[in-house]
Amino acid sequence: MFMIWKSILKRKTTWVLVVIIPILFGLVIYPTIKDTVSQVSVPITVVDQTDQEITDELLNEIDEEPFQVSRMDTLDLRLLSTGEAEAIFVFNDNMEANILSGQTDEIITWYRTENSYVDGLFKEKLASALMSRVVRAEAASVVTQYKPEADWEEVYEYGLRYFEPRPIFEMKFEHISGVEDRSATVDESGDHLLFILLWLYISMLIGYFTQFLYEWRADGVLERLQMVQRSGRFYLTWLIGVFGITYSIFLMATQLMEIPVVKWAYLIPFGTVLIYFIFFEIVKKKWTMYAWMISYSVASFVIFLLADWKIIESDWMYLFIPTWLLV
Amino acid sequence: MLLYHLWINEWKRLWKSPALLLVTLLLPVALLIVVGFVVYSSVQEDLEEVEMVIIDEDETFETKALINQLAGDQTLAEQIHFIDGGTNLQEHIQNPKEAAAIIQIPEGFTEQLRSGENENITIYLNDQVPFSSQLAQLFLESGQSYITSAQAGVNTVHHFYSSDLEGEERSDVLQQNTIHFTFLALGRNDLFDMREGASSGLLSWNHQAVLTGILIVYFLTYILLASLFQPKENHAIQERLQLISVTKSKQRLATFLFHVSFSWIYLCMLIWIVSSQFEAYLSFSWLYILQWFSLAVIFAGLFMVTSRLIKERASMWFVFILISIAFLFVNGFIIPPAYLPEFLQATWLMPLRSLYTGFVSILAHNQWPWVEWVFILVGIGIILLLNGLPREKVQR
C-alpha cells in the first residue's frame, strides 16, 4: 500500500505544495510581511522655526505609533501635494510663553488636505499633551489671582501629580458578551485573516490529493483492488497520509502565526479531509467535485469573515468548517 | 497571421465552456457584492444611532456636568445619544438592547477624584453591536485625557485655595472651577488654526475604495480566467505544433494577447457599470479605463514571463500570485503609498509605482500621466523581451 504514496511523492508538484511553498512562506514571506506591516505609518511633519525645547518635550510625550513624525524648521506645503505628509503642524514661535500666559488660541497651525485620513488622531494626541500644560498654567493663574502670595511655579508643578505616573481618570472597558479585551479582539482579526488563508491553502492541498483518487478510479486501479478486497486498506493509507500532511502544516502554521487553537479547532483539518472524501464517494466527475468544493471554500471564507466580525451569529454557520475556530 | 489564429483559438476555447466562463465572470462580483452588502448594511444599521446608557450612581454636580458636556460637545460624533439609564445596572447589562455601551459612574466617584485618587469608571461595551461599540470605545478613550486635564485643574485649585474655604462658598468655588476647567479642556480645538487645501498627493476615501473594489474583482476574475482556461499540457499536441513552427514563445504570446483583449472588454464593461451605478463615486472616463488597461497588460505580461521561467504549474502560480501581490503592495493599492515603510518609498522604486501614481494624476490632479505611461511602456517592452529570449538547450 505504500506504493500509493510512492507514486504521489514522485510528482514534483507534491513536493512544491507540501514542502517548498510552506517552507518559503514560513521562513521568508511571513516574517517579511510581518516586518513590513509593522513599519506602516502615517507621515506627519512638525515645523518649529525657532527650535524650541517644548517641541522636543511634546514629541517625546506623544506615542509615535502609528505616526512617523519628521521635524523641520521651514514650512514646505509641497509635502502635502506630493503625499509625503498627511498633515503639517506649524508650532507658534513663542509657544511655551503663550501657554504659560494663557494665550493659547491657535498656537498651532494645522495644514491638511481634504484627502487627509487619520491626521485627526495625531491632532488629538498633540492636543492632549498640550492640554496637560494649559490646565496647569491656568490653575496656577487662578490660584495666584485669589492668593497673590502663592508661588506660581510651585502650583504649576503640583498639577503634574494628576498626570504621572498614571492619569487620575481612567476608564475600565468590559465586554458584555464575553470577550475580555477589545485590543485582543482587534489583534485576533489580523490573525484570523491569516488563518482563513491557511485553511484555503489546506483545502486546495486536499483537493490536489483527491485528484489522485479520481485518477486511480479512472485507470481502474480501485476496481481491481475491490476485487481482491483491498480497497479499504487503500483508502485508509490515503487518509492517514493526507491527515498526516494537513495536520503537520496546520499545527506548524498556527504555531508560527501564534493563532490559539483550542477544542473544536483541532478538528478543522480532519473535517476538511473528510468532506473531500465524502464528495469523492458521492460525486463521480472530478470537475463537478471541484466546482462544489470551490463553492464551499469560497462560501466558508465569506461566512468565516462575517462570523469573525460578529455580523452573523447562528448555529448553521458551523456547517462551514473554518468557523470551528470561533467556537 | 499565425499569432492571429492562435489568438482566435484562445477565444474559441473560452466560448466552448460557457459554464466556466459564467463562474469566471460572476464569482468575484458575487463575492464582493455579498460581503460588501452584508458589511455595509450591518455597519449602516449599527452606526445609525449610537446609544450610550449612563448609570450615574454618584449623582453629583460634577458627574451631571460631565454628562452634559459629553452630550453637548460639537466635536464628538453627532450620532451619539446619551440615555439616562437610572440606577439599575444589572438590568441594562442583562438586556442591553441597542445600546453600544453602558457607562457606570460609581458612588463616591467625585469624592475620590477630589481627593486625587485614581478612580475608574467602568464601561460595558455591547459586542452585539460591534461597530458602534467600537466607535463608543474610541470616543470615550479620547475623552479620558481631557477629563484628567479638567480634574487636574480643579484639584490643583482646590488644594491651594478652595480647600481653605468653608460651607457654601467652598462648594460654589468648586462648581465654578469644575465648569471652567471642563470647558477649557474640552475646547481643545481652539488650540489649532486649521487650514485645509484641495491639492493632495493622496486619493480620497471614495476613489481609494472604488479602486480597491475594482482591483479585487478584476484580479480574481483574471486568476480564474488564467487558471480555468489554461491549455492542457499534451506532449503529442506540442510535437505537432512544433512541426508547423508554433513555438512555445508564440503560444505564450497568443495567451498574452488573449488575456489583454479579454481584460480590455471586461474592464470597459466593469467601469461602465460601476460609473453608471455609483455616479457619485466614479465618473466614466477613457483615461481612467486606459490606466486600468495598463495594469491589465502588466498582469498579463507578468503571467507570461512567469510561465516562461517556471514550468512546474504549482510553483508558477505561487510565484505569479506572490509577485502580483507584492507589486500591488509597493504601488499602494493595498495600503496608500504615503503610509508604506520608508524603504518602499525610495525614489528608485518610483517607476514600479507608476500604476498607482498614474491614478493619482488622473483622479486627484486631473492630468494625463505621461511620465507614468512611459515607465509602463518600458516595463511592457522588458516583459516582451523576456518572453522572446531563447531557452538555453541542454546537451544530453
XYZ file of C-alpha atoms in Angstrom:
723
model
C 0.000 0.000 0.000
C 2.987 2.301 0.419
C 3.196 2.227 -3.363
C 0.321 4.731 -3.343
C 2.371 7.357 -1.563
C 5.463 6.496 -3.545
C 3.590 7.376 -6.744
C 2.191 10.590 -5.195
C 5.603 11.675 -3.941
C 7.153 11.024 -7.333
C 5.437 14.131 -8.674
C 7.311 17.404 -8.405
C 4.104 19.323 -7.662
C 3.593 17.326 -4.438
C 6.972 18.465 -3.102
C 6.327 22.047 -4.170
C 2.924 22.122 -2.419
C 3.872 20.158 0.713
C 7.448 21.268 1.341
C 8.731 24.185 -0.729
C 5.758 26.597 -0.527
C 5.176 26.105 3.262
C 8.921 26.486 3.993
C 9.247 29.565 1.782
C 6.139 31.059 3.330
C 7.127 30.281 6.913
C 10.795 31.284 6.709
C 10.793 34.136 4.210
C 7.409 35.513 3.217
C 5.539 35.571 6.538
C 8.382 37.247 8.530
C 8.804 39.794 5.688
C 5.082 40.587 5.643
C 5.017 40.906 9.436
C 8.048 43.171 9.470
C 6.772 45.350 6.619
C 3.287 45.712 8.065
C 4.740 46.728 11.448
C 6.543 49.568 9.693
C 3.389 51.007 8.126
C 2.940 54.518 9.485
C 1.265 57.873 8.893
C 3.716 60.612 7.846
C 3.298 63.809 9.874
C 5.511 66.885 9.648
C 6.063 69.231 12.571
C 7.528 72.641 11.794
C 9.289 74.579 14.533
C 11.139 77.584 13.115
C 12.880 78.519 16.376
C 13.922 75.077 17.643
C 12.013 75.284 20.939
C 12.588 72.947 23.855
C 8.848 72.365 24.319
C 8.670 70.818 20.832
C 11.067 68.066 21.928
C 9.124 67.538 25.130
C 5.762 67.283 23.343
C 7.038 64.932 20.651
C 8.658 62.719 23.281
C 5.387 62.513 25.181
C 3.344 61.517 22.142
C 3.380 57.822 21.479
C 4.774 57.731 17.933
C 2.852 54.715 16.719
C 1.280 54.690 14.166
C 2.839 58.026 13.178
C 6.149 58.800 11.595
C 6.910 62.346 12.698
C 9.559 64.350 10.876
C 10.673 67.661 12.289
C 11.555 70.614 10.038
C 12.426 74.257 10.545
C 10.669 75.673 7.458
C 7.178 75.181 6.104
C 7.010 73.339 2.788
C 3.404 72.861 1.642
C 4.513 70.815 -1.355
C 4.831 67.845 1.033
C 1.027 67.759 1.139
C 0.543 67.837 -2.623
C 3.112 65.086 -3.175
C 1.580 62.928 -0.458
C 4.829 62.890 1.564
C 2.968 64.322 4.558
C -0.562 63.601 5.672
C -0.619 66.880 7.612
C 1.757 69.620 8.722
C 1.641 71.161 12.190
C 3.400 74.517 12.491
C 4.249 75.473 16.070
C 3.975 79.085 17.141
C 7.365 80.780 17.725
C 6.687 81.539 21.403
C 4.616 78.539 22.230
C 5.765 77.898 25.788
C 5.406 81.578 26.755
C 1.929 81.641 25.220
C 0.860 78.536 27.159
C 2.180 79.846 30.462
C 0.481 83.222 29.956
C -2.825 81.568 28.990
C -2.828 82.870 25.393
C -3.483 79.512 23.853
C -5.848 80.247 20.963
C -4.477 78.973 17.630
C -0.939 78.391 18.883
C -0.552 75.678 16.234
C -1.398 75.991 12.552
C -2.619 72.696 11.184
C -2.302 72.254 7.419
C -4.130 69.335 5.858
C -5.926 68.413 2.648
C -9.459 67.222 2.061
C -7.992 63.754 1.437
C -6.067 63.511 4.711
C -7.425 60.443 6.502
C -6.132 59.982 10.027
C -4.262 63.180 10.910
C -7.089 63.993 13.348
C -5.759 61.245 15.626
C -2.369 62.953 15.795
C -4.093 66.267 16.482
C -5.924 64.647 19.409
C -2.652 63.273 20.835
C -0.942 66.634 20.431
C -3.894 68.443 21.994
C -3.869 66.042 24.915
C -0.138 66.646 25.558
C -0.645 70.411 25.269
C -3.725 70.428 27.469
C -1.840 68.995 30.455
C 0.290 72.166 30.369
C -2.560 74.540 29.554
C -4.704 73.486 32.546
C -1.776 73.525 34.952
C -0.862 77.046 33.840
C -4.499 78.103 34.140
C -4.765 76.547 37.612
C -1.601 78.383 38.690
C -3.040 81.663 37.374
C -6.385 81.090 39.162
C -4.631 80.296 42.460
C -2.277 83.304 42.278
C -5.249 85.508 41.391
C -7.035 84.537 44.635
C -3.884 84.111 46.710
C -1.204 86.503 45.430
C 1.293 85.107 47.920
C 1.202 81.640 46.280
C 4.188 80.604 44.193
C 3.084 80.285 40.541
C 5.842 77.767 39.698
C 5.011 75.574 42.691
C 1.324 75.403 41.749
C 2.208 74.661 38.114
C 4.497 71.783 39.110
C 1.993 70.462 41.677
C -0.583 69.790 38.942
C 1.751 67.274 37.330
C 0.934 64.681 40.007
C -2.506 64.174 38.436
C -0.937 63.062 35.148
C 2.020 60.991 36.339
C 2.739 58.162 36.842
C -0.871 57.360 35.907
C -3.619 59.784 34.899
C -6.118 60.474 37.654
C -9.060 59.448 35.499
C -9.157 56.165 33.637
C -11.900 54.055 32.162
C -12.112 50.303 32.531
C -13.589 48.592 29.488
C -15.517 45.362 29.852
C -17.462 43.376 27.305
C -20.999 42.211 27.830
C -20.960 39.177 25.536
C -17.895 37.523 26.961
C -14.937 38.969 25.030
C -12.418 40.024 27.643
C -10.418 42.680 25.914
C -11.160 44.675 22.782
C -7.486 45.140 21.869
C -7.074 41.375 21.878
C -10.045 41.081 19.514
C -8.531 43.582 17.096
C -5.208 41.709 17.103
C -7.011 38.433 16.555
C -8.808 39.788 13.475
C -5.466 40.075 11.671
C -4.508 36.539 12.751
C -7.908 35.211 11.721
C -7.465 36.570 8.207
C -4.185 34.652 8.008
C -5.937 31.606 9.446
C -8.647 31.559 6.770
C -5.978 31.932 4.078
C -4.159 28.974 5.646
C -7.380 26.956 5.574
C -7.903 27.813 1.886
C -4.391 26.546 1.189
C -5.015 23.324 3.125
C -8.325 22.862 1.328
C -6.573 23.290 -2.031
C -3.888 20.820 -0.937
C -6.502 18.175 -0.037
C -8.164 18.894 -3.390
C -4.817 18.114 -5.046
C -4.556 14.759 -3.219
C -8.189 13.896 -4.053
C -7.319 14.216 -7.729
C -5.196 11.039 -7.359
C -8.265 9.102 -6.170
C -10.101 10.170 -9.330
C -7.117 9.237 -11.499
C -6.923 5.771 -9.918
C -10.647 5.349 -10.298
C -10.411 6.315 -13.979
C -7.459 3.922 -14.515
C -9.416 1.056 -12.931
C -6.952 0.670 -10.034
C -9.702 0.980 -7.432
C -11.890 -1.540 -9.245
C -9.099 -4.106 -9.232
C -8.381 -3.513 -5.554
C -12.062 -4.023 -4.739
C -11.910 -7.404 -6.427
C -9.164 -8.530 -4.059
C -10.918 -6.785 -1.145
C -8.003 -4.421 -0.527
C -9.784 -1.123 -1.262
C -10.420 -0.482 2.466
C -6.710 -0.547 3.233
C -6.056 1.557 0.154
C -8.410 4.340 1.349
C -7.001 4.079 4.874
C -3.451 4.602 3.592
C -4.574 7.607 1.566
C -6.474 9.059 4.545
C -3.588 8.534 7.012
C -1.133 10.204 4.633
C -3.393 13.179 3.935
C -4.230 13.573 7.642
C -0.511 13.496 8.477
C 0.403 16.135 5.914
C -2.508 18.501 6.608
C -2.139 18.263 10.402
C 1.619 18.904 10.172
C 1.109 22.035 8.059
C -1.879 23.186 10.136
C -0.142 22.825 13.512
C 3.161 24.303 12.382
C 1.480 27.284 10.695
C -0.822 28.059 13.641
C 2.222 27.883 15.969
C 4.176 30.226 13.701
C 1.308 32.688 13.359
C 0.544 32.382 17.079
C -3.110 31.549 16.488
C -4.557 29.901 19.597
C -6.024 26.541 18.607
C -8.455 25.151 21.161
C -11.100 22.450 21.379
C -13.041 22.132 18.116
C -10.375 23.922 16.095
C -8.221 20.749 16.239
C -10.873 19.005 14.155
C -10.671 21.512 11.286
C -8.159 19.557 9.106
C -9.980 16.291 9.956
C -13.348 17.724 8.894
C -11.920 19.190 5.689
C -10.289 15.900 4.619
C -13.491 14.038 5.454
C -15.701 16.362 3.427
C -13.445 15.945 0.361
C -13.522 12.178 0.816
C -17.325 12.126 1.098
C -17.591 14.252 -2.050
C -15.250 11.831 -3.820
C -17.550 8.943 -2.874
C -20.717 10.789 -3.923
C -19.603 12.767 -6.990
C -18.315 10.713 -9.892
C -16.899 13.520 -12.053
C -13.704 15.215 -10.904
C -14.624 18.691 -12.193
C -18.081 18.563 -10.623
C -16.419 17.771 -7.275
C -14.031 20.689 -7.756
C -16.903 23.024 -8.628
C -18.671 22.022 -5.386
C -15.542 22.306 -3.298
C -14.546 25.701 -4.738
C -18.061 26.979 -3.993
C -17.901 25.512 -0.464
C -14.451 27.028 0.149
C -15.497 30.474 -1.088
C -18.694 30.329 0.989
C -16.656 29.222 4.041
C -14.250 32.128 3.511
C -17.120 34.631 3.459
C -19.036 33.070 6.360
C -15.869 32.853 8.478
C -15.099 36.550 7.989
C -18.694 37.586 8.696
C -18.761 35.417 11.828
C -15.385 36.784 12.944
C -16.714 40.346 12.586
C -19.765 39.211 14.569
C -22.105 40.163 11.751
C -23.635 36.689 11.820
C -24.039 34.551 14.911
C -26.077 31.408 14.263
C -25.609 27.703 14.718
C -25.892 26.992 10.958
C -22.595 28.799 10.364
C -20.780 25.800 11.906
C -21.649 23.878 8.740
C -18.687 25.762 7.320
C -15.622 24.105 8.822
C -13.270 27.107 9.399
C -15.836 28.667 11.773
C -14.979 25.912 14.291
C -12.051 28.134 15.263
C -14.558 30.622 16.664
C -16.475 28.166 18.866
C -1.116 35.624 -39.181
C -0.150 32.546 -37.171
C -0.393 34.570 -33.990
C -3.848 35.766 -35.041
C -5.090 32.172 -35.419
C -3.627 31.170 -32.097
C -5.335 34.156 -30.506
C -8.689 33.273 -32.133
C -8.235 29.714 -30.884
C -7.899 31.002 -27.317
C -11.211 32.851 -27.680
C -12.849 29.724 -29.138
C -11.740 27.729 -26.088
C -13.413 30.350 -23.927
C -16.771 30.099 -25.746
C -16.653 26.313 -25.653
C -17.071 26.320 -21.856
C -19.917 28.745 -21.103
C -20.391 27.360 -17.560
C -16.750 28.032 -16.657
C -16.961 31.472 -18.279
C -20.010 32.275 -16.193
C -18.199 31.207 -12.993
C -15.200 33.349 -14.025
C -17.356 36.403 -14.591
C -19.831 36.059 -11.759
C -17.977 34.541 -8.792
C -15.732 37.564 -7.982
C -18.587 40.032 -8.470
C -20.943 37.936 -6.345
C -18.282 37.608 -3.647
C -17.718 41.363 -3.469
C -21.428 42.173 -3.612
C -22.379 39.703 -0.856
C -19.540 40.694 1.504
C -19.882 44.402 0.669
C -23.640 44.421 1.071
C -23.713 42.490 4.347
C -20.913 44.569 5.882
C -22.312 47.874 4.589
C -25.863 47.218 5.751
C -24.632 45.971 9.107
C -22.357 48.988 9.630
C -25.080 51.388 8.472
C -27.656 49.857 10.778
C -25.145 49.753 13.586
C -23.975 53.327 13.271
C -27.296 54.971 12.501
C -27.816 55.830 16.120
C -25.118 55.068 18.668
C -26.743 54.925 22.073
C -24.892 55.111 25.355
C -26.662 54.398 28.613
C -25.393 56.253 31.664
C -25.849 54.789 35.112
C -24.948 57.663 37.403
C -24.780 56.168 40.880
C -22.935 59.202 42.219
C -25.378 61.892 41.040
C -23.227 64.891 41.958
C -22.977 68.251 40.286
C -19.671 67.177 38.723
C -20.979 63.969 37.194
C -24.021 65.796 35.782
C -21.755 68.489 34.339
C -19.574 65.784 32.820
C -22.558 64.081 31.181
C -23.897 67.383 29.865
C -20.506 68.280 28.463
C -20.080 64.922 26.719
C -23.587 65.087 25.274
C -23.240 68.647 24.061
C -19.726 68.577 22.619
C -19.854 69.515 18.931
C -16.518 67.870 18.175
C -17.836 64.425 19.077
C -19.649 62.194 16.662
C -23.042 63.764 16.090
C -24.885 60.482 16.092
C -24.016 59.565 19.683
C -27.002 59.770 22.022
C -26.784 59.605 25.782
C -29.636 57.973 27.644
C -30.256 58.265 31.362
C -30.329 54.640 32.496
C -31.421 55.247 36.092
C -29.513 53.240 38.664
C -30.261 49.596 37.830
C -27.016 48.452 36.226
C -27.786 44.698 36.187
C -30.994 45.197 34.234
C -29.124 47.017 31.466
C -26.248 44.513 31.413
C -28.665 41.598 31.039
C -30.671 43.329 28.347
C -28.551 45.995 26.655
C -30.850 46.139 23.562
C -29.285 48.501 21.022
C -27.049 50.348 23.488
C -23.426 50.441 22.296
C -22.077 50.991 25.790
C -23.226 51.272 29.376
C -21.278 53.790 31.423
C -21.294 53.159 35.149
C -20.257 56.078 37.347
C -19.840 54.517 40.810
C -20.980 56.084 44.029
C -18.262 58.184 45.623
C -16.591 58.799 42.270
C -16.493 62.600 42.642
C -15.186 62.429 46.178
C -12.363 60.097 45.141
C -11.395 62.340 42.252
C -11.390 65.394 44.502
C -9.070 63.676 46.904
C -6.736 62.982 43.996
C -7.224 59.226 43.898
C -7.264 57.268 40.677
C -10.843 56.083 40.203
C -12.071 54.021 37.264
C -15.364 54.445 35.514
C -16.492 51.071 34.162
C -17.690 50.931 30.572
C -19.616 47.846 29.450
C -19.283 47.506 25.672
C -22.063 45.664 23.892
C -20.473 43.212 21.461
C -23.802 42.538 19.788
C -23.427 45.898 18.023
C -19.692 45.634 17.240
C -19.189 48.721 15.088
C -20.995 51.183 17.300
C -19.433 49.745 20.456
C -16.008 50.179 18.877
C -16.899 53.775 17.999
C -18.102 54.295 21.570
C -14.784 52.977 22.911
C -12.755 55.264 20.618
C -14.868 58.218 21.637
C -14.625 57.524 25.359
C -10.890 56.820 25.219
C -10.279 60.216 23.658
C -12.340 61.731 26.469
C -10.122 60.235 29.196
C -7.220 62.649 28.819
C -9.486 65.704 28.760
C -11.339 64.647 31.868
C -7.970 64.055 33.581
C -6.859 67.547 32.497
C -10.062 69.166 33.736
C -9.940 67.329 37.053
C -6.232 68.152 37.487
C -7.108 71.848 37.196
C -9.996 71.559 39.669
C -7.930 69.569 42.175
C -4.936 71.891 41.990
C -7.051 74.971 42.683
C -8.873 73.085 45.443
C -5.597 72.068 47.081
C -4.101 75.569 47.112
C -7.222 77.649 47.503
C -10.780 76.309 47.831
C -9.956 73.701 50.496
C -9.326 76.622 52.863
C -12.862 77.929 52.312
C -15.910 76.712 54.164
C -19.603 75.983 53.630
C -21.443 77.324 50.600
C -18.552 79.466 49.416
C -16.375 76.380 49.116
C -18.963 74.449 47.133
C -19.661 77.484 44.863
C -15.985 77.886 44.038
C -15.673 74.150 43.373
C -18.636 74.174 40.985
C -17.352 77.274 39.256
C -13.925 75.714 38.751
C -15.404 72.428 37.545
C -17.293 74.263 34.805
C -14.323 76.474 33.973
C -11.780 73.664 33.619
C -14.170 71.289 31.860
C -14.851 73.945 29.205
C -11.155 74.725 28.950
C -10.169 71.066 28.443
C -12.930 70.250 26.001
C -12.201 73.391 23.984
C -9.027 71.734 22.696
C -9.820 72.591 19.089
C -9.203 76.269 19.891
C -5.504 75.429 20.143
C -5.418 74.860 16.390
C -5.844 77.064 13.366
C -6.880 74.525 10.741
C -6.245 75.216 7.055
C -7.485 72.721 4.521
C -6.222 72.698 0.942
C -7.638 70.867 -2.083
C -4.341 69.826 -3.693
C -3.353 66.431 -2.365
C -0.976 63.636 -3.203
C -3.460 61.214 -1.686
C -6.623 59.775 -3.167
C -9.912 60.464 -1.432
C -11.629 57.676 0.517
C -14.184 57.307 -2.286
C -11.595 56.937 -5.018
C -9.460 54.586 -2.913
C -12.495 52.402 -2.113
C -13.605 52.205 -5.767
C -10.033 51.465 -6.855
C -9.734 48.629 -4.320
C -13.162 47.219 -5.231
C -12.427 47.163 -8.975
C -8.974 45.721 -8.331
C -10.310 42.834 -6.203
C -12.959 41.934 -8.781
C -10.574 42.247 -11.727
C -7.685 40.365 -10.084
C -9.907 37.442 -9.006
C -11.508 37.298 -12.456
C -8.089 37.312 -14.086
C -6.832 34.489 -11.854
C -9.931 32.412 -12.595
C -9.612 33.089 -16.334
C -5.911 32.216 -16.431
C -6.319 29.066 -14.325
C -9.607 27.620 -15.603
C -8.744 28.205 -19.272
C -5.108 27.187 -19.096
C -4.319 24.863 -22.052
C -3.655 21.230 -21.102
C -0.059 20.049 -21.319
C -0.155 17.378 -24.006
C 3.101 16.101 -25.431
C 1.634 14.864 -28.725
C -0.124 18.172 -29.440
C 3.058 20.096 -28.633
C 5.067 17.995 -31.080
C 2.534 18.626 -33.843
C 2.543 22.375 -33.114
C 6.339 22.459 -33.248
C 6.152 20.901 -36.735
C 4.214 23.915 -38.045
C 6.619 26.356 -36.335
C 4.314 27.185 -33.425
C 6.915 27.687 -30.752
C 6.184 27.854 -27.025
C 7.055 31.547 -27.142
C 4.351 32.194 -29.773
C 1.809 30.210 -27.760
C 2.556 32.293 -24.684
C 2.302 35.483 -26.743
C -1.102 34.370 -28.045
C -2.259 33.703 -24.466
C -0.917 37.143 -23.504
C -2.922 38.782 -26.326
C -5.996 36.805 -25.306
C -5.660 37.923 -21.674
C -5.094 41.529 -22.755
C -8.067 41.624 -25.136
C -10.336 39.892 -22.602
C -9.223 42.390 -19.926
C -9.925 45.367 -22.220
C -13.521 44.258 -22.840
C -14.028 43.238 -19.214
C -12.641 46.471 -17.741
C -14.649 48.675 -20.151
C -17.834 46.857 -19.110
C -16.984 46.832 -15.405
C -16.075 50.529 -15.223
C -19.096 51.492 -17.312
C -21.391 49.560 -14.940
C -19.700 50.932 -11.787
C -19.758 54.516 -13.082
C -23.404 54.313 -14.117
C -24.481 52.722 -10.825
C -22.297 54.792 -8.484
C -22.057 58.146 -10.250
C -21.135 59.966 -7.053
C -18.048 57.774 -6.620
C -16.790 57.389 -10.173
C -17.428 59.211 -13.426
C -16.822 57.372 -16.699
C -13.542 58.386 -18.357
C -11.480 56.771 -21.094
C -8.325 57.998 -19.383
C -9.293 56.041 -16.263
C -10.001 52.929 -18.351
C -6.639 53.290 -20.117
C -4.864 53.361 -16.766
C -6.674 50.165 -15.724
C -5.813 48.645 -19.069
C -2.113 49.312 -18.479
C -2.428 47.441 -15.175
C -4.080 44.552 -17.054
C -1.237 44.474 -19.605
C 1.322 44.347 -16.785
C -0.515 41.434 -15.122
C -0.811 39.524 -18.400
C 2.878 40.186 -19.056
C 3.894 39.003 -15.585
C 1.874 35.824 -16.122
C 3.546 35.249 -19.490
C 7.067 35.721 -18.103
C 6.395 33.561 -15.025
C 5.114 30.698 -17.163
C 8.165 31.195 -19.408
C 10.584 30.897 -16.481
C 8.859 28.243 -14.332
C 7.481 25.110 -15.927
C 6.031 23.403 -12.873
C 2.477 24.718 -12.505
C 2.083 24.936 -8.720
C 5.365 26.853 -8.389
C 4.449 29.068 -11.338
C 1.118 30.038 -9.748
C 2.716 30.590 -6.359
C 5.373 32.900 -7.813
C 2.884 34.744 -10.035
C 0.438 35.450 -7.201
C 3.278 36.433 -4.865
C 4.841 38.845 -7.370
C 1.454 40.334 -8.266
C 0.528 40.981 -4.620
C 3.992 42.428 -3.864
C 3.664 44.642 -6.936
C 0.211 45.884 -5.847
C 1.533 46.475 -2.319
C 4.553 48.520 -3.462
C 2.256 50.527 -5.737
C -0.061 51.495 -2.909
C -3.222 49.653 -3.944
C -3.385 47.685 -0.686
C -2.162 50.431 1.686
C -1.918 54.030 0.325
C 1.742 54.742 -0.573
C 2.152 57.556 1.953
C 1.745 55.031 4.792
C 4.192 52.456 3.450
C 7.545 51.887 5.219
C 10.300 54.281 4.200
C 12.322 51.695 2.257
C 9.327 51.109 -0.035
C 9.035 54.832 -0.705
C 12.582 55.017 -2.096
C 12.971 57.089 -5.284
C 14.414 54.190 -7.285
C 11.106 52.336 -6.812
C 9.212 55.226 -8.438
C 8.887 53.536 -11.874
C 7.313 50.498 -10.128
C 4.719 52.778 -8.537
C 3.638 54.202 -11.908
C 0.310 52.397 -11.895
C -0.895 53.968 -8.654
C 0.660 57.400 -9.222
C -0.997 57.367 -12.646
C -4.366 57.025 -10.930
C -3.425 59.854 -8.545
C -2.579 62.117 -11.541
C -5.896 61.303 -13.213
C -8.177 61.423 -10.168
C -6.561 63.959 -7.829
C -4.803 66.329 -10.259
C -6.885 65.846 -13.458
C -3.735 65.380 -15.508
C -2.583 62.893 -18.155
C 0.012 60.606 -16.542
C 2.570 60.888 -19.382
C 5.644 60.060 -17.294
C 3.950 57.044 -15.735
C 2.891 55.756 -19.142
C 6.474 55.983 -20.392
C 7.581 53.819 -17.434
C 4.724 51.363 -18.059
C 5.641 51.086 -21.767
C 9.266 50.419 -20.833
C 8.047 47.713 -18.405
C 5.922 46.069 -21.124
C 8.903 46.190 -23.506
C 11.095 44.378 -20.968
C 8.395 41.743 -20.421
C 8.037 41.059 -24.170
C 11.803 40.828 -24.476
C 11.995 38.296 -21.664
C 9.341 36.161 -23.366
C 11.224 36.170 -26.672
C 14.623 35.156 -25.270
C 15.554 31.640 -26.443
C 15.770 28.955 -23.765
C 19.248 27.517 -23.378
C 19.366 24.000 -24.787
C 20.855 21.329 -22.620
C 23.146 18.836 -24.351
C 22.371 15.285 -23.403
